[in-house]
Tab-separated table of C-alpha atoms and ligand atoms in Angstrom:
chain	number	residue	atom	x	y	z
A	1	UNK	CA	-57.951	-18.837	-52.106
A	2	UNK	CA	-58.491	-16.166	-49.505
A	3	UNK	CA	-55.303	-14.690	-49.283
A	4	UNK	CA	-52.934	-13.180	-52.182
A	5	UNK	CA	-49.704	-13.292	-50.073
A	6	UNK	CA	-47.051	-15.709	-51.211
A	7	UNK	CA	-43.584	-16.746	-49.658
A	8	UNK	CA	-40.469	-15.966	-50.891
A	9	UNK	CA	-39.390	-17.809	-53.958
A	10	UNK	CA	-35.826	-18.957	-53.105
A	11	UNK	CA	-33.179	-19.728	-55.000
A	12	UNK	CA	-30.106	-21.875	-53.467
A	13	UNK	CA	-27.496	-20.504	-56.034
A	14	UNK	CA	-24.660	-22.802	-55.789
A	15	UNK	CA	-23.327	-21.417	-59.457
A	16	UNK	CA	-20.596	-19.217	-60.326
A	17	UNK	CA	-19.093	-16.882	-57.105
A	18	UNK	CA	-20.599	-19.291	-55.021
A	19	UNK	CA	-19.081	-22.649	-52.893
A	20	UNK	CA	-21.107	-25.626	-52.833
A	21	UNK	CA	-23.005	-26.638	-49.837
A	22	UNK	CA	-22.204	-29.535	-48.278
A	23	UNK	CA	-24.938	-31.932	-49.366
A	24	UNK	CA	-26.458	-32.828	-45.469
A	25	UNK	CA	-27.011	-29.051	-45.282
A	26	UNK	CA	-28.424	-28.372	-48.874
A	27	UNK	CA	-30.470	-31.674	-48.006
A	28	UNK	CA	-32.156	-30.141	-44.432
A	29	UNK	CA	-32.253	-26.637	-46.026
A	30	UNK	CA	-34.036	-27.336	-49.052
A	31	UNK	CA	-36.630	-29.895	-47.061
A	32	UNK	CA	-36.963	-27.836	-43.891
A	33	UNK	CA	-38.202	-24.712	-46.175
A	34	UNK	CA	-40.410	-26.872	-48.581
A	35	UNK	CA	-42.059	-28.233	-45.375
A	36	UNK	CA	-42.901	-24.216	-44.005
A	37	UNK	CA	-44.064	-23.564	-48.072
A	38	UNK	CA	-41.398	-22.505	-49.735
A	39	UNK	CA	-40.551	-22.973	-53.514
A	40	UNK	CA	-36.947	-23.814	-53.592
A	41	UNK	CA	-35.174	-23.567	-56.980
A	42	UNK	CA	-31.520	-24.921	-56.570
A	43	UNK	CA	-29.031	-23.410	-59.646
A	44	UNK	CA	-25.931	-25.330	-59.784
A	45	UNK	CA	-23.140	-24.493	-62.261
A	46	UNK	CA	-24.761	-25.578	-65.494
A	47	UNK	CA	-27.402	-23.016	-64.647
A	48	UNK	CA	-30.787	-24.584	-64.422
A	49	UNK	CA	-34.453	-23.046	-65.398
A	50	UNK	CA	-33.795	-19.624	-66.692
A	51	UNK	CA	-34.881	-17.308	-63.755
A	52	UNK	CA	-34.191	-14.413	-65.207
A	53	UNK	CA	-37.749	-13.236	-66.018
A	54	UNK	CA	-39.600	-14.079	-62.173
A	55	UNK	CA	-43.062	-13.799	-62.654
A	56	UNK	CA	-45.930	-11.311	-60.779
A	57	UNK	CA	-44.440	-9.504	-57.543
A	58	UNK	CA	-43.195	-12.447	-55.561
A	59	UNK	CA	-39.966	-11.641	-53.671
A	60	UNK	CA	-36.794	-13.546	-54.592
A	61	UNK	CA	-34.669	-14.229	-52.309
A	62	UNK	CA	-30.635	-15.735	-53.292
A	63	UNK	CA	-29.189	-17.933	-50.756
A	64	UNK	CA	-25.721	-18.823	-51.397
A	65	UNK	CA	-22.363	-19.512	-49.680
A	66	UNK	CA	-20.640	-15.875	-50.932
A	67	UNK	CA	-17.970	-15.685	-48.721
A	68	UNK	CA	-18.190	-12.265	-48.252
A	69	UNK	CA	-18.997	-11.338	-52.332
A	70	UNK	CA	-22.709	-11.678	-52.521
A	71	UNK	CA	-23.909	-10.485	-55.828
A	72	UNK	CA	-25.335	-7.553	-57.129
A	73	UNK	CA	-28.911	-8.814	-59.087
A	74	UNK	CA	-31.142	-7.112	-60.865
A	75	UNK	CA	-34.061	-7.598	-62.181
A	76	UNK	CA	-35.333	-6.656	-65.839
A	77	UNK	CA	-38.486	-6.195	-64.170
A	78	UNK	CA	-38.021	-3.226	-61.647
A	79	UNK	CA	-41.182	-4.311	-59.035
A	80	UNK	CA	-39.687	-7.371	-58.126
A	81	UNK	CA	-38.014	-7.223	-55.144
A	82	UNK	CA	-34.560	-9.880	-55.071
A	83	UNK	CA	-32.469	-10.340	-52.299
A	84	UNK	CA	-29.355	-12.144	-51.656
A	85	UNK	CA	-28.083	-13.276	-48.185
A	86	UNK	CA	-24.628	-14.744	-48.072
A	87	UNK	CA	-25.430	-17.976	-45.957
A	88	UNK	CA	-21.231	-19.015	-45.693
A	89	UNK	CA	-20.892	-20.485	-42.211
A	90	UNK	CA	-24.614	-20.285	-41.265
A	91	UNK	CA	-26.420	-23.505	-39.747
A	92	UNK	CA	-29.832	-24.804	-40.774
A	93	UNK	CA	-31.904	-23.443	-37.880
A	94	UNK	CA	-30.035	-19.857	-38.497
A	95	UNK	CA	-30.890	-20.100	-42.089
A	96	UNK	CA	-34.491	-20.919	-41.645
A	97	UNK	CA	-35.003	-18.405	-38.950
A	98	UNK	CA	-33.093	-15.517	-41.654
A	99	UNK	CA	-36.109	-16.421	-44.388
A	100	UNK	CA	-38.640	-16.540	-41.439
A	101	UNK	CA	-37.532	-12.811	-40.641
A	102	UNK	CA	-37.656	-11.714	-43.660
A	103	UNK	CA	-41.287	-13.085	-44.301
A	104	UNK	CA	-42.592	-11.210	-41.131
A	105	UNK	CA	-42.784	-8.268	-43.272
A	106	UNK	CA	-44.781	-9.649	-45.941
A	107	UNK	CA	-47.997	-9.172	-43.528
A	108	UNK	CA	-49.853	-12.173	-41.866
A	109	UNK	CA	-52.096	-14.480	-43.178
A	110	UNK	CA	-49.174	-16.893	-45.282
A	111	UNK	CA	-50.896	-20.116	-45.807
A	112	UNK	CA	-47.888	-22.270	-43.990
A	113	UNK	CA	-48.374	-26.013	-43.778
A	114	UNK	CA	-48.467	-27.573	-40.200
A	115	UNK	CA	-49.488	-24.267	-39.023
A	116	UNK	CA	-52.237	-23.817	-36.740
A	117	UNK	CA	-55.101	-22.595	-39.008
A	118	UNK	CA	-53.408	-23.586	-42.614
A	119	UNK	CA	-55.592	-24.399	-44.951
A	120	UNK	CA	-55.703	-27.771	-46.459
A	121	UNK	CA	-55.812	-27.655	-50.279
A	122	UNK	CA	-58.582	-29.746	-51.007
A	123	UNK	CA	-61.035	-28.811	-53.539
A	124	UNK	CA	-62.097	-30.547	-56.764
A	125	UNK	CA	-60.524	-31.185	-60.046
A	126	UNK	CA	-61.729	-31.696	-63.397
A	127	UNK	CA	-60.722	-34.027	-65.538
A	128	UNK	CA	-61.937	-31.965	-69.007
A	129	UNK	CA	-61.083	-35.203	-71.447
A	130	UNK	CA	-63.879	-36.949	-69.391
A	131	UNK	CA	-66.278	-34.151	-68.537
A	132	UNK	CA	-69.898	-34.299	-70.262
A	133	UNK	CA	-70.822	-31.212	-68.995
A	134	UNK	CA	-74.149	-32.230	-67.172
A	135	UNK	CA	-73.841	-30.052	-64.422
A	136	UNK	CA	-74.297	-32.993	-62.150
A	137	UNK	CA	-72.051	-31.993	-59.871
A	138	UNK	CA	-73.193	-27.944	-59.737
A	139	UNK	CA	-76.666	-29.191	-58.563
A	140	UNK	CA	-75.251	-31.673	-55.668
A	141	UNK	CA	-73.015	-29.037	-54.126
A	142	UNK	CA	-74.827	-27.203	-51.603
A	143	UNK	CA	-71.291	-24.817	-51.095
A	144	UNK	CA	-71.329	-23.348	-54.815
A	145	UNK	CA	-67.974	-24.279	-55.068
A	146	UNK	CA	-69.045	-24.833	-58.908
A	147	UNK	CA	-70.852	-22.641	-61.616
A	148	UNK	CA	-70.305	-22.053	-65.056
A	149	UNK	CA	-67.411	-19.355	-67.511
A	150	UNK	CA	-68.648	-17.602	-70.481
A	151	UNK	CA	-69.718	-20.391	-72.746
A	152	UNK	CA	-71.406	-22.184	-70.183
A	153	UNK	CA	-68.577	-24.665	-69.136
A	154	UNK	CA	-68.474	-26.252	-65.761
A	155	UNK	CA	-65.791	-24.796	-63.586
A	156	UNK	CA	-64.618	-24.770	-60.121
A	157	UNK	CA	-65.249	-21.312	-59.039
A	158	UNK	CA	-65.024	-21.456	-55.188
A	159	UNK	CA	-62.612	-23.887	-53.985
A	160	UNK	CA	-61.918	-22.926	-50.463
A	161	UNK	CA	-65.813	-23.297	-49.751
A	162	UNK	CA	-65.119	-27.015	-50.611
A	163	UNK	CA	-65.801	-29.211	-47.600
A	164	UNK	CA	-61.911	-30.608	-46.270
A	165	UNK	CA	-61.933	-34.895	-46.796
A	166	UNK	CA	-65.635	-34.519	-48.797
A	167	UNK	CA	-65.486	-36.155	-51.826
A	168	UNK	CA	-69.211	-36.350	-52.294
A	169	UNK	CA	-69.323	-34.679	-55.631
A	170	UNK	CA	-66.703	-36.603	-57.226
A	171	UNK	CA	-69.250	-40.053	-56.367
A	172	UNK	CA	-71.923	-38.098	-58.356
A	173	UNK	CA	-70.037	-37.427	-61.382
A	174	UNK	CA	-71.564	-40.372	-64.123
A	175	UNK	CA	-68.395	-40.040	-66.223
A	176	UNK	CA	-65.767	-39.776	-63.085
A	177	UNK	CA	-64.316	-36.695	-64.154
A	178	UNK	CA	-64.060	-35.390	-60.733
A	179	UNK	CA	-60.753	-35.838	-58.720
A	180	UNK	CA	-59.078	-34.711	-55.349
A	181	UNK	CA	-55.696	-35.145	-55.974
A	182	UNK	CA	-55.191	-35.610	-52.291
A	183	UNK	CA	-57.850	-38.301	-51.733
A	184	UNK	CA	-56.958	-42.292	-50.071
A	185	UNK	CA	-57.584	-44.100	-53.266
A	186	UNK	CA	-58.135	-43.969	-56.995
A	187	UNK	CA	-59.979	-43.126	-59.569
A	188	UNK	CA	-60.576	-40.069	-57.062
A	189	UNK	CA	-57.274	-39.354	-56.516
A	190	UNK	CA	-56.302	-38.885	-60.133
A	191	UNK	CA	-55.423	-42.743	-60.930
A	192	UNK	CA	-56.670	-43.634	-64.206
A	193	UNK	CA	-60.111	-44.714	-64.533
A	194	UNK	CA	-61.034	-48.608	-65.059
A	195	UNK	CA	-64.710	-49.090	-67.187
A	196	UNK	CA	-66.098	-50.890	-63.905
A	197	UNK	CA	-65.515	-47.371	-61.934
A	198	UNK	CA	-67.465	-46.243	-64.622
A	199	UNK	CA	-70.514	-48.425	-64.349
A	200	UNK	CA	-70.289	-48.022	-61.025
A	201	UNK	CA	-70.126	-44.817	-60.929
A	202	UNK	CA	-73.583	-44.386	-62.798
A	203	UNK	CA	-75.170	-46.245	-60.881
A	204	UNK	CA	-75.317	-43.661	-58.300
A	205	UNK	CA	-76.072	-40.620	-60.393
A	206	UNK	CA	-79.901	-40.385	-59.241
A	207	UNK	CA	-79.576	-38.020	-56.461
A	208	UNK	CA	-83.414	-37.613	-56.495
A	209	UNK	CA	-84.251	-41.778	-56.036
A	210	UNK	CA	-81.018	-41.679	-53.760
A	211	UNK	CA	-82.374	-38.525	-51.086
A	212	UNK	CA	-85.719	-39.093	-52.091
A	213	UNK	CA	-88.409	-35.933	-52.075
A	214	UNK	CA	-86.351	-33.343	-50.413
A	215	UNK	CA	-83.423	-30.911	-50.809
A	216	UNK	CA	-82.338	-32.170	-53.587
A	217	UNK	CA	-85.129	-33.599	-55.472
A	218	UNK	CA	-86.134	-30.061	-54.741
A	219	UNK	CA	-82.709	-28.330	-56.816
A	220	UNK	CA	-84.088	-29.821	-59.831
A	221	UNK	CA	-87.636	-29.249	-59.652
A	222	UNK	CA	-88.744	-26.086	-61.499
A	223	UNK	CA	-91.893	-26.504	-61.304
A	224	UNK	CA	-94.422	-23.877	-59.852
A	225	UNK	CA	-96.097	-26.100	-57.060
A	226	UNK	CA	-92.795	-26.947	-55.693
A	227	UNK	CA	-91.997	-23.079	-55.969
A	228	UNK	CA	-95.327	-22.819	-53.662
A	229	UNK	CA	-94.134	-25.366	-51.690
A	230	UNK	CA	-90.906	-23.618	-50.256
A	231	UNK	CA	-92.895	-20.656	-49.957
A	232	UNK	CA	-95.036	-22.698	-47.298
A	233	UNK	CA	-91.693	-23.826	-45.759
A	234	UNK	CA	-90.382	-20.474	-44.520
A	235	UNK	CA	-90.999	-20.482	-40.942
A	236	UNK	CA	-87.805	-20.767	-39.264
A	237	UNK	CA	-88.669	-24.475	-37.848
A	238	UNK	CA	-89.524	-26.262	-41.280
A	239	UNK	CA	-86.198	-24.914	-42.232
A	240	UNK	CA	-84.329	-25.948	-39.851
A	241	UNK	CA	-86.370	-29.709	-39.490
A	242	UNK	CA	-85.754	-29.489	-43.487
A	243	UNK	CA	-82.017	-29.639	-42.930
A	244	UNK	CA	-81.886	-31.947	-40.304
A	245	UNK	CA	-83.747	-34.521	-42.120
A	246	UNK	CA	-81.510	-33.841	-45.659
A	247	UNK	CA	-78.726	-34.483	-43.148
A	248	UNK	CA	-79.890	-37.678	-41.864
A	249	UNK	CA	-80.593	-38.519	-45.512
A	250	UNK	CA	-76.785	-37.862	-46.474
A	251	UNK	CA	-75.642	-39.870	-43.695
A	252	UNK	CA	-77.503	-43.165	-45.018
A	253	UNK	CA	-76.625	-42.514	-48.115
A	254	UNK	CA	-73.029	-43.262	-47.036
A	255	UNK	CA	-72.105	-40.472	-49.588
A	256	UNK	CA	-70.938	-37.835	-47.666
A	257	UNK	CA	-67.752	-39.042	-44.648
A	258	UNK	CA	-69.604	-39.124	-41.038
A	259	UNK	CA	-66.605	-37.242	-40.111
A	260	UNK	CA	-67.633	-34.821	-42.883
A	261	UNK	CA	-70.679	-34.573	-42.148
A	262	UNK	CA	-70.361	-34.283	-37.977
A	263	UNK	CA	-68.221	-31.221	-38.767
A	264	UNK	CA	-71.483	-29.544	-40.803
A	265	UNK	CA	-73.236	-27.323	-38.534
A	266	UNK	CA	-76.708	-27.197	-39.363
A	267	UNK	CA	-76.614	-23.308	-39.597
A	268	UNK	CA	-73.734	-23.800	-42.292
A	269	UNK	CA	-76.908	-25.871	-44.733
A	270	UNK	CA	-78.076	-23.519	-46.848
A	271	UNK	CA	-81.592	-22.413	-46.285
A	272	UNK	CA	-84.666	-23.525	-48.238
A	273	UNK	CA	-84.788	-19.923	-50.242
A	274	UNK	CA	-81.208	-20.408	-50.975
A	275	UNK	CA	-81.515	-24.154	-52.508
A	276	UNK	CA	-84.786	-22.468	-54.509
A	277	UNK	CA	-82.408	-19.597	-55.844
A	278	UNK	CA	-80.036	-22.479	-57.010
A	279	UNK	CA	-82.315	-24.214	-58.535
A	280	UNK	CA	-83.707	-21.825	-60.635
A	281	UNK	CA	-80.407	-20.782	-61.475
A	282	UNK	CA	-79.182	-24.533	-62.406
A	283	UNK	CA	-82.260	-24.946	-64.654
A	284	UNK	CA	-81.564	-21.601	-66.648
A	285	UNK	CA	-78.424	-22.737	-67.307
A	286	UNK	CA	-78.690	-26.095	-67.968
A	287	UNK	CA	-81.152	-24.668	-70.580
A	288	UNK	CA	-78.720	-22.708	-72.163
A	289	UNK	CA	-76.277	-25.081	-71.907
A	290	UNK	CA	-78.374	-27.548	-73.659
A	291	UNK	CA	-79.551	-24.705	-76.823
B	1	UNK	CA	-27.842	-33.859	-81.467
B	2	UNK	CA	-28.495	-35.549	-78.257
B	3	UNK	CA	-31.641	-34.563	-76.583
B	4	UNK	CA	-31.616	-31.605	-74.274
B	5	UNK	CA	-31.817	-32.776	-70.722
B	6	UNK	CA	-35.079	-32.647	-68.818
B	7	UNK	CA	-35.872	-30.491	-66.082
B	8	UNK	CA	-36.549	-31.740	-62.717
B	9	UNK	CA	-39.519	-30.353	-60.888
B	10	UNK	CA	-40.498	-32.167	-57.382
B	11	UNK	CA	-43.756	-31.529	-55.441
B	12	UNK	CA	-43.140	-31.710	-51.949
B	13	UNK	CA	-46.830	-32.376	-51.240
B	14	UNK	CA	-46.410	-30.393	-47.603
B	15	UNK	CA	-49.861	-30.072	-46.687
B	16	UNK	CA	-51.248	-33.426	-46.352
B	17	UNK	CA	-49.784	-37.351	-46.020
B	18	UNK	CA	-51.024	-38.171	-49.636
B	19	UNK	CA	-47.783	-39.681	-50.680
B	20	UNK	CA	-45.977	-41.982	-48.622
B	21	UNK	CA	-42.879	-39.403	-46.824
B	22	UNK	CA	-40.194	-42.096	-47.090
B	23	UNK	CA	-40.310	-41.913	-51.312
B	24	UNK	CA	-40.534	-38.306	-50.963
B	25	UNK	CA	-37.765	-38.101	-48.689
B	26	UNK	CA	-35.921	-40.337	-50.914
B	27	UNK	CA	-36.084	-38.506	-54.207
B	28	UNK	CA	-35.567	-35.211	-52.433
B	29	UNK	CA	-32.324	-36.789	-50.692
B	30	UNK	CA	-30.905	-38.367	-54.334
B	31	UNK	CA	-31.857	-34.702	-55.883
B	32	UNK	CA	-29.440	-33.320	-53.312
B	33	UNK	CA	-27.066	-35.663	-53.579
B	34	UNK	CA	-26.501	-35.434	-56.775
B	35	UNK	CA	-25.040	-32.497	-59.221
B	36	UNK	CA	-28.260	-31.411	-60.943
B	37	UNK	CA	-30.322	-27.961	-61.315
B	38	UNK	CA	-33.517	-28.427	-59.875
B	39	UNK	CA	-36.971	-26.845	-58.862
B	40	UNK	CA	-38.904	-27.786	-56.148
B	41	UNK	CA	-42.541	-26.325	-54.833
B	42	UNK	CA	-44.058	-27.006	-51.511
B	43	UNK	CA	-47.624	-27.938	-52.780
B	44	UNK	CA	-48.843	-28.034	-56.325
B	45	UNK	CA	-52.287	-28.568	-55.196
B	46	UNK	CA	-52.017	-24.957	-53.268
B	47	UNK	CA	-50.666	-23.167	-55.933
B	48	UNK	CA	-52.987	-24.279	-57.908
B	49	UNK	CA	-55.487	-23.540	-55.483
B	50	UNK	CA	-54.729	-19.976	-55.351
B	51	UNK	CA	-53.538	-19.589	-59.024
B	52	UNK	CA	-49.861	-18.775	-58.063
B	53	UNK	CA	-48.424	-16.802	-60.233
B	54	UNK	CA	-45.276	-18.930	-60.608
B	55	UNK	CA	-47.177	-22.102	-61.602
B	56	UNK	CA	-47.062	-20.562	-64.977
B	57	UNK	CA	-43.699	-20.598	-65.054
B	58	UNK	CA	-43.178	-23.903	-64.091
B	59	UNK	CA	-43.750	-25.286	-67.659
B	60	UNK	CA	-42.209	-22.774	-69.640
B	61	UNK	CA	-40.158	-22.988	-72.687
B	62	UNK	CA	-40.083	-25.604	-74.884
B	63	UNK	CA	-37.826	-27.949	-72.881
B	64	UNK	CA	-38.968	-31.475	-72.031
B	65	UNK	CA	-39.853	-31.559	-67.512
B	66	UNK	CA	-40.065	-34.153	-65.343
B	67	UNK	CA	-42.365	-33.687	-62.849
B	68	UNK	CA	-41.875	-35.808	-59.396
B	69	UNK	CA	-45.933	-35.729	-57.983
B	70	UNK	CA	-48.112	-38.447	-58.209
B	71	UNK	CA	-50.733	-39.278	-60.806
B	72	UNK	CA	-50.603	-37.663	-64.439
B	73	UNK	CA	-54.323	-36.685	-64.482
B	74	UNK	CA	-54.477	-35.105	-61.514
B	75	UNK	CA	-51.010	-32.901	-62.123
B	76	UNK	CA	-52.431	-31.895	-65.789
B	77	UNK	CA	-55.720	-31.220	-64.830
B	78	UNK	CA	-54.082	-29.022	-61.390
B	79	UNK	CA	-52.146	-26.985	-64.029
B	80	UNK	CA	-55.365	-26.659	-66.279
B	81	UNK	CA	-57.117	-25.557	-63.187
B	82	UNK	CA	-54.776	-22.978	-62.647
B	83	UNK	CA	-54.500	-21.603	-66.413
B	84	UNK	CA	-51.819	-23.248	-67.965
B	85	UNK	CA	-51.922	-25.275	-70.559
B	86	UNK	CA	-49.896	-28.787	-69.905
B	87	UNK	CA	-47.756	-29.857	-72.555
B	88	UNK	CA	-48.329	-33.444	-72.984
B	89	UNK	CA	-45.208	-33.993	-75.563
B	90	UNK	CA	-42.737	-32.614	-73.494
B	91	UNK	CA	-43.828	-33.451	-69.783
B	92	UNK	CA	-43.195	-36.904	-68.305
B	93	UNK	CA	-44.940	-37.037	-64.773
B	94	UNK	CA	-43.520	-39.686	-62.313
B	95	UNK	CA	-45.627	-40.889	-59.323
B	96	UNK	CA	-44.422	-40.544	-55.970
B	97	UNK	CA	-47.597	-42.850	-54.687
B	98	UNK	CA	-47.241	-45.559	-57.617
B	99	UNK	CA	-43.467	-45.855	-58.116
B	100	UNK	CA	-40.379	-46.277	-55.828
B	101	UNK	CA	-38.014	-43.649	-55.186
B	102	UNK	CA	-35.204	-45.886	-56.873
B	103	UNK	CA	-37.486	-46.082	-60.071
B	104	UNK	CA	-38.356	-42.512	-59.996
B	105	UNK	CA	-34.513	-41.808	-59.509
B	106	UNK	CA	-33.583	-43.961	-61.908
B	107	UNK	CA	-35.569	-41.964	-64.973
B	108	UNK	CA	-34.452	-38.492	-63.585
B	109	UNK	CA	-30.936	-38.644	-62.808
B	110	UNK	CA	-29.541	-40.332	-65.610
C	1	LIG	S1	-70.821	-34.096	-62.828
C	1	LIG	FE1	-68.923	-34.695	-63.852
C	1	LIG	S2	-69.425	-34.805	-66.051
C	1	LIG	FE2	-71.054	-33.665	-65.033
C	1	LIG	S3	-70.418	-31.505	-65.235
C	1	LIG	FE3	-69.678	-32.212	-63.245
C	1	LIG	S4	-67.584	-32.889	-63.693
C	1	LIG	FE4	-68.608	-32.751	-65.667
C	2	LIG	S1	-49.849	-32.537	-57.045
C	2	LIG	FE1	-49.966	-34.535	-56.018
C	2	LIG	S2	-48.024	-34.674	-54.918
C	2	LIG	FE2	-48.294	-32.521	-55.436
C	2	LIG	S3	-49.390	-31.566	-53.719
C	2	LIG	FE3	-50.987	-32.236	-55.112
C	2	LIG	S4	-51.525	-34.307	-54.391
C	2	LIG	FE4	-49.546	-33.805	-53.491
């Protein structure tokens, strides 16, 4: 994710020194703040998750009716900042607009759902108890949201290059280990796989018969006369009539959502010399992978 | 000695329609209706997107949680994704797209 900034974590303490809130207000508090991307964490009098350790630098912030006797806190861990605001007689909209004030000074750029420019956590995830490790998926994604750790394992490196709605990759993956937990329907959305998703599933793995002799026949060819090939396919024009035509491609192969797809600008494609760098980099380490 | 009671986590899933709002609204409603400790996030998918920090946290100790998302391979695998292991033996994962709010209820305020 681009930015590092994260909301307040807030705590609705309605423990000891503090009144219970009336349930219609705990109710509209707790979902109006989880709907601006909050983490709400509400403490009643048997105590709840022990809190007492908060983890990295994200603010705290204690909401509680005090009556007047808000609590001193502190925190075993000296960087973290905790607040408490005594919320006794406050309404929802005040409440809300108190956090909201407070969060101005944690700098711009808070990912806030339903906000103009939020972004949309989609991005793949893999299922590791499936995974074969074929790399299948590294050599279809033309964002390198994918590439590999230490020991060669397939990992989602760049999620927020991920296309928003594209499942694409997840309809190349032979063993279905690929989900988006915020997908329409199942297996991709995490449901649990049936053997006919399976079978069907394979069926589709050959990118190269599916596009036929271009982009991404092209990713897995390492040999020199394709290398010679691109080299012939600089000029600005082939490059661009080379994209166009992978498009058109994706778009009969029913693959890739037309909505998806009429969002890509062809400038956004990676060029020829960029697919060529990929390549060679998939085959080295599906080599090494495979010694 | 009885078994310790779970905690509740619930996944608001803010930033997109994926599960159907009147279950969520449901759940969150009985949560706050009723006398419990609980923890709620906005959007487990984001945190795990951008490896929050408090993810971690989520799942630690060694009591049993029930988490209120939606399917059990895609929560464990959004943990994994973030860097935290998922304990299988002590995490019951109820699904807000699957199961009613009364069901889901039901199991987590016993
Ligand atoms: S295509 Fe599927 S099985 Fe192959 S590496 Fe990617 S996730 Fe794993
Ligand atoms: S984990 Fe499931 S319920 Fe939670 S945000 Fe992701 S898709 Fe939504």
């Amino acid at each position: 994710m681009k930015n590092d900034t994260y909301p307040y974590q807030i705590i609705l303490f309605e423990g000891n020194g503090a009144t219970s809130l009336a349930t219609e207000r705990r109710r509209e508090v707790t979902r109006t703040l989880l709907d601006k991307g909050y983490s709400v964490t509400r403490v009643t009098e048997d105590g709840g998750r022990n809190l007492s350790n908060p983890s990295g630098d994200i603010p705290v912030l204690i909401l509680g009716d005090f009556e007047g006797n808000s609590p001193e806190v502190t925190s075993r861990e000296t960087r973290i900042e905790i607040d408490t605001e005594d919320i006794t007689g406050l309404d929802t909209e005040t409440i809300i607009t108190l956090v909201e004030q407070k969060r101005a000074g944690d700098g711009e750029g808070l990912n806030s759902p339903g906000e103009q420019g939020a972004w949309k956590p989609w991005f793949p995830v893999i299922d590791y108890d499936r995974c074969t490790n074929c790399m299948q998926c590294l050599s279809f994604c033309l964002f390198d949201v994918y590439g590999v750790d230490e020991e060669k394992q397939i990992q989602v490196q760049n999620n927020d290059n991920c296309k928003t709605n594209c499942p694409a990759c997840s309809r190349v993956c032979p063993e279905v280990a690929i989900m988006f937990p915020k997908y329409s329907s199942g297996p991709i959305n995490g449901a649990e796989v049936a053997e006919t998703d399976v079978a069907r599933e394979k069926m589709k793995v050959d990118i190269t018969s599916l596009l036929g002799g271009d982009i991404y026949a092209s990713l897995r060819t390492r040999s020199e006369k394709a290398k010679s090939r691109f080299s012939k396919e600089r000029s600005p024009d082939k490059a661009l009539n080379e994209r166009k035509r992978c498009l058109t491609k994706l778009q009969q192969s029913g693959i890739i959502p037309a909505e998806v797809l009429a969002e890509l600008d062809l400038e956004s494609l990676p060029s020829p010399d960029e697919i060529q760098r990929k390549a060679t980099e998939f085959a080295k380490m599906q080599a090494e992978a495979d010694s | 000695m009885s078994e310790p009671k779970p905690r509740i986590l619930y996944c608001r899933c803010a930033f997109a329609q994926t599960v159907p709002k009147a279950t969520k609204d449901e759940v969150l409603d009985q949560l706050c209706e009723s006398g419990e400790s609980f923890d709620t996030v906005s959007d487990l998918c984001e945190m795990s997107a951008r490896k929050d920090p408090r993810i971690t946290e989520l799942l630690e100790g060694d009591e049993p949680v029930q988490i209120v998302a939606c399917y059990h391979r895609a929560v464990k695998w959004l943990f994994h994704s973030a860097g935290v292991d998922f304990p299988e033996d002590r995490v019951e994962v109820l699904n807000m797209r699957e199961e009613s709010a009364e069901e889901i209820c039901k199991k987590v305020l016993k």
